[in-house]
Amino acid sequence: MKNRVEELRKERGISQYEFARAIRVSRQTVSSIENGKYNPSLELAFVIAEYFGMRIEEIFLWERGINHE
Amino acid sequence: MSKRRLIDGICCIAIAVIALLLSFHPDVQMTARLTSLASSYIVIGGMTLIRYFYYNSPKYREFYKEKLEYEEIEQRDERQIRIREKAGWYTYQFGLEVIVIALIGSVILEAFGIIESSDTAAGILGGFLILQIIAELVILRYLSKKY
């Protein structure tokens, strides 16, 4: 799933490590989320949205996939 | 670092000393085993104590706290958990296939006369295979009901 996590993180001038510590996940998880390789759970998505002070749909760009046609 | 580590280290050293003293006793026969047990426990106990005093020193106490916090985050990280679960599933599937191949292999070896009898091996492997499958069904059912 495409997302704006990297863009928003860089806007705030924080490293992946600092962001990972703030949302209580590993740095690899942050990297995987930013690359679109890993979709966070609903709970983690809410935590990220709360961290940035935005809504989930403003950060994570959902496109209907084959499995949900 | 918790005091428990200090106690663990001291216990290991104590076990090592007792094993070493026993090994010197004229009536005791297992000298070599006691000596190797003593040396293992000295190393383990020594390393535990060194780590305890190292991480409890004012210089590294903060570093150790961060290290623990990082380990806790790694342990509870959802992506890591999912990867471990997937790895467990693949390992289980691989294990099942290895058991089946070993079963068939033992029967073939018996047919070619390379081994005398595959009954014991086949019995154990077959029993283990059935146990694995039953355990999987039971656990899946339990998890389905739970979640």
Short mmCIF file of C-alpha atoms in Angstrom, two decimals:
data_model
loop_
_atom_site.label_atom_id
_atom_site.label_comp_id
_atom_site.label_asym_id
_atom_site.label_seq_id
_atom_site.Cartn_x
_atom_site.Cartn_y
_atom_site.Cartn_z
CA MET A 1 0.00 0.00 0.00
CA LYS A 2 1.33 3.39 -0.97
CA ASN A 3 1.77 5.81 1.87
CA ARG A 4 3.21 9.18 2.75
CA VAL A 5 5.09 8.08 5.87
CA GLU A 6 8.54 8.82 4.47
CA GLU A 7 7.46 12.19 3.13
CA LEU A 8 5.87 13.23 6.42
CA ARG A 9 8.78 11.94 8.46
CA LYS A 10 11.29 13.90 6.40
CA GLU A 11 9.14 17.02 6.62
CA ARG A 12 9.51 16.84 10.38
CA GLY A 13 13.25 16.18 10.10
CA ILE A 14 13.32 12.94 12.07
CA SER A 15 15.32 9.82 11.28
CA GLN A 16 13.85 6.37 10.78
CA TYR A 17 15.36 5.29 14.09
CA GLU A 18 13.79 8.16 16.03
CA PHE A 19 10.43 7.60 14.37
CA ALA A 20 10.63 3.87 15.10
CA ARG A 21 11.34 4.55 18.78
CA ALA A 22 8.47 7.02 18.94
CA ILE A 23 5.92 4.53 17.61
CA ARG A 24 7.54 1.56 19.40
CA VAL A 25 8.53 -0.56 16.40
CA SER A 26 11.85 -1.61 14.92
CA ARG A 27 13.65 0.56 12.36
CA GLN A 28 13.28 -2.26 9.80
CA THR A 29 9.52 -2.09 10.18
CA VAL A 30 9.54 1.64 9.48
CA SER A 31 11.72 1.05 6.43
CA SER A 32 9.40 -1.70 5.16
CA ILE A 33 6.33 0.49 5.67
CA GLU A 34 7.92 3.37 3.79
CA ASN A 35 8.91 1.09 0.91
CA GLY A 36 5.38 -0.27 0.72
CA LYS A 37 6.64 -3.81 1.42
CA TYR A 38 4.76 -4.10 4.68
CA ASN A 39 1.26 -2.89 5.54
CA PRO A 40 0.94 -1.96 9.21
CA SER A 41 -1.85 -3.33 11.34
CA LEU A 42 -4.86 -1.11 12.01
CA GLU A 43 -3.57 -0.35 15.47
CA LEU A 44 -0.16 0.69 14.21
CA ALA A 45 -1.74 2.75 11.44
CA PHE A 46 -3.71 4.65 14.10
CA VAL A 47 -0.54 5.16 16.14
CA ILE A 48 1.24 6.57 13.09
CA ALA A 49 -1.71 8.82 12.25
CA GLU A 50 -1.82 10.09 15.83
CA TYR A 51 1.92 10.76 15.75
CA PHE A 52 1.59 12.92 12.64
CA GLY A 53 -1.67 14.48 13.83
CA MET A 54 -3.47 13.42 10.67
CA ARG A 55 -6.15 10.97 9.58
CA ILE A 56 -5.22 7.48 8.40
CA GLU A 57 -6.57 8.04 4.90
CA GLU A 58 -4.36 11.10 4.55
CA ILE A 59 -1.28 8.98 5.16
CA PHE A 60 -2.13 5.58 3.68
CA LEU A 61 -3.38 5.58 0.10
CA TRP A 62 -5.60 2.57 -0.36
CA GLU A 63 -6.24 1.15 -3.80
CA ARG A 64 -8.65 -1.72 -4.24
CA GLY A 65 -6.61 -4.86 -4.96
CA ILE A 66 -7.41 -8.09 -6.84
CA ASN A 67 -8.43 -9.92 -3.65
CA HIS A 68 -11.10 -7.37 -2.89
CA GLU A 69 -12.74 -7.07 -6.32
CA MET B 1 20.91 -5.46 35.29
CA SER B 2 18.88 -7.29 37.89
CA LYS B 3 20.40 -8.80 41.05
CA ARG B 4 19.25 -12.17 39.79
CA ARG B 5 22.10 -12.16 37.29
CA LEU B 6 24.57 -11.63 40.13
CA ILE B 7 23.09 -14.60 41.99
CA ASP B 8 23.18 -16.71 38.81
CA GLY B 9 26.84 -15.87 38.28
CA ILE B 10 27.77 -16.66 41.86
CA CYS B 11 25.86 -19.96 41.73
CA CYS B 12 27.68 -20.96 38.55
CA ILE B 13 31.04 -20.21 40.13
CA ALA B 14 30.02 -22.15 43.26
CA ILE B 15 29.01 -25.17 41.16
CA ALA B 16 32.32 -24.94 39.31
CA VAL B 17 34.30 -24.84 42.57
CA ILE B 18 32.37 -27.81 44.01
CA ALA B 19 32.89 -29.82 40.81
CA LEU B 20 36.59 -28.96 40.83
CA LEU B 21 37.02 -29.93 44.49
CA LEU B 22 35.17 -33.20 43.86
CA SER B 23 37.45 -33.97 40.93
CA PHE B 24 40.47 -33.80 43.28
CA HIS B 25 38.92 -36.30 45.67
CA PRO B 26 40.77 -39.67 45.47
CA ASP B 27 37.57 -41.74 45.61
CA VAL B 28 35.88 -39.93 42.73
CA GLN B 29 36.34 -41.55 39.32
CA MET B 30 34.77 -39.04 36.91
CA THR B 31 37.67 -36.61 37.10
CA ALA B 32 37.61 -35.57 33.44
CA ARG B 33 33.86 -34.92 33.38
CA LEU B 34 33.93 -32.98 36.61
CA THR B 35 36.83 -30.89 35.36
CA SER B 36 35.06 -30.07 32.10
CA LEU B 37 31.85 -29.28 34.02
CA ALA B 38 33.84 -26.99 36.30
CA SER B 39 35.49 -25.19 33.39
CA SER B 40 32.15 -24.67 31.61
CA TYR B 41 30.53 -23.25 34.70
CA ILE B 42 33.52 -21.03 35.45
CA VAL B 43 33.23 -19.51 31.98
CA ILE B 44 29.44 -19.06 32.22
CA GLY B 45 29.61 -17.70 35.77
CA GLY B 46 32.53 -15.44 34.95
CA MET B 47 30.84 -14.00 31.86
CA THR B 48 27.61 -13.42 33.80
CA LEU B 49 29.44 -11.59 36.59
CA ILE B 50 31.50 -9.50 34.17
CA ARG B 51 28.32 -8.50 32.32
CA TYR B 52 26.57 -7.71 35.60
CA PHE B 53 29.29 -5.36 36.84
CA TYR B 54 29.86 -3.88 33.39
CA TYR B 55 26.24 -2.95 32.78
CA ASN B 56 25.67 -1.79 36.35
CA SER B 57 28.54 0.67 36.23
CA PRO B 58 27.35 4.31 36.07
CA LYS B 59 28.95 4.70 32.64
CA TYR B 60 26.94 1.93 30.95
CA ARG B 61 23.76 1.82 33.00
CA GLU B 62 21.89 4.12 30.62
CA PHE B 63 23.20 2.20 27.62
CA TYR B 64 21.91 -1.05 29.12
CA LYS B 65 18.48 0.48 29.76
CA GLU B 66 18.28 1.52 26.11
CA LYS B 67 19.50 -1.88 25.02
CA LEU B 68 16.73 -3.58 27.04
CA GLU B 69 14.13 -1.20 25.65
CA TYR B 70 15.33 -1.88 22.11
CA GLU B 71 15.18 -5.66 22.71
CA GLU B 72 11.66 -5.33 24.06
CA ILE B 73 10.58 -3.35 21.00
CA GLU B 74 12.17 -5.95 18.72
CA GLN B 75 10.40 -8.72 20.60
CA ARG B 76 6.96 -7.08 20.29
CA ASP B 77 7.44 -5.61 16.83
CA GLU B 78 4.41 -6.71 14.77
CA ARG B 79 6.36 -7.22 11.55
CA GLN B 80 8.87 -9.46 13.36
CA ILE B 81 6.02 -11.42 14.93
CA ARG B 82 4.41 -11.97 11.53
CA ILE B 83 7.73 -13.04 10.03
CA ARG B 84 8.35 -15.47 12.90
CA GLU B 85 4.86 -16.93 12.47
CA LYS B 86 5.37 -17.35 8.74
CA ALA B 87 8.80 -18.89 9.33
CA GLY B 88 7.24 -21.28 11.83
CA TRP B 89 4.60 -22.30 9.31
CA TYR B 90 7.17 -22.91 6.55
CA THR B 91 9.42 -24.82 8.94
CA TYR B 92 6.47 -26.99 9.98
CA GLN B 93 5.61 -27.75 6.33
CA PHE B 94 9.25 -28.52 5.61
CA GLY B 95 9.39 -30.80 8.64
CA LEU B 96 6.33 -32.72 7.47
CA GLU B 97 7.89 -33.24 4.05
CA VAL B 98 11.16 -34.42 5.58
CA ILE B 99 9.27 -36.97 7.69
CA VAL B 100 7.38 -38.28 4.65
CA ILE B 101 10.58 -38.52 2.60
CA ALA B 102 12.39 -40.28 5.46
CA LEU B 103 9.48 -42.74 5.78
CA ILE B 104 9.48 -43.54 2.08
CA GLY B 105 13.28 -43.66 2.07
CA SER B 106 13.42 -46.21 4.89
CA VAL B 107 10.91 -48.46 3.10
CA ILE B 108 12.88 -48.23 -0.15
CA LEU B 109 16.15 -48.98 1.63
CA GLU B 110 14.54 -52.07 3.19
CA ALA B 111 13.22 -53.16 -0.24
CA PHE B 112 16.77 -52.94 -1.66
CA GLY B 113 18.18 -54.83 1.31
CA ILE B 114 20.38 -51.92 2.41
CA ILE B 115 18.79 -51.96 5.85
CA GLU B 116 17.37 -55.01 7.56
CA SER B 117 14.08 -53.65 8.77
CA SER B 118 12.40 -50.32 8.54
CA ASP B 119 9.64 -51.20 11.01
CA THR B 120 11.04 -49.24 13.95
CA ALA B 121 11.94 -46.18 11.89
CA ALA B 122 8.66 -46.31 10.00
CA GLY B 123 6.72 -46.72 13.24
CA ILE B 124 8.38 -43.78 14.93
CA LEU B 125 8.26 -41.50 11.90
CA GLY B 126 4.70 -42.48 11.05
CA GLY B 127 3.57 -41.92 14.62
CA PHE B 128 5.31 -38.54 14.73
CA LEU B 129 3.71 -37.54 11.39
CA ILE B 130 0.22 -38.40 12.63
CA LEU B 131 0.89 -36.55 15.90
CA GLN B 132 1.99 -33.42 13.99
CA ILE B 133 -1.13 -33.46 11.82
CA ILE B 134 -3.46 -33.97 14.78
CA ALA B 135 -1.69 -31.20 16.72
CA GLU B 136 -2.08 -28.85 13.75
CA LEU B 137 -5.82 -29.57 13.47
CA VAL B 138 -6.40 -29.15 17.20
CA ILE B 139 -4.43 -25.91 17.40
CA LEU B 140 -6.07 -24.44 14.28
CA ARG B 141 -9.50 -25.25 15.66
CA TYR B 142 -8.64 -23.71 19.01
CA LEU B 143 -7.30 -20.53 17.41
CA SER B 144 -10.33 -20.28 15.11
CA LYS B 145 -12.65 -20.37 18.10
CA LYS B 146 -10.50 -17.97 20.07
CA TYR B 147 -10.25 -15.34 17.33
#
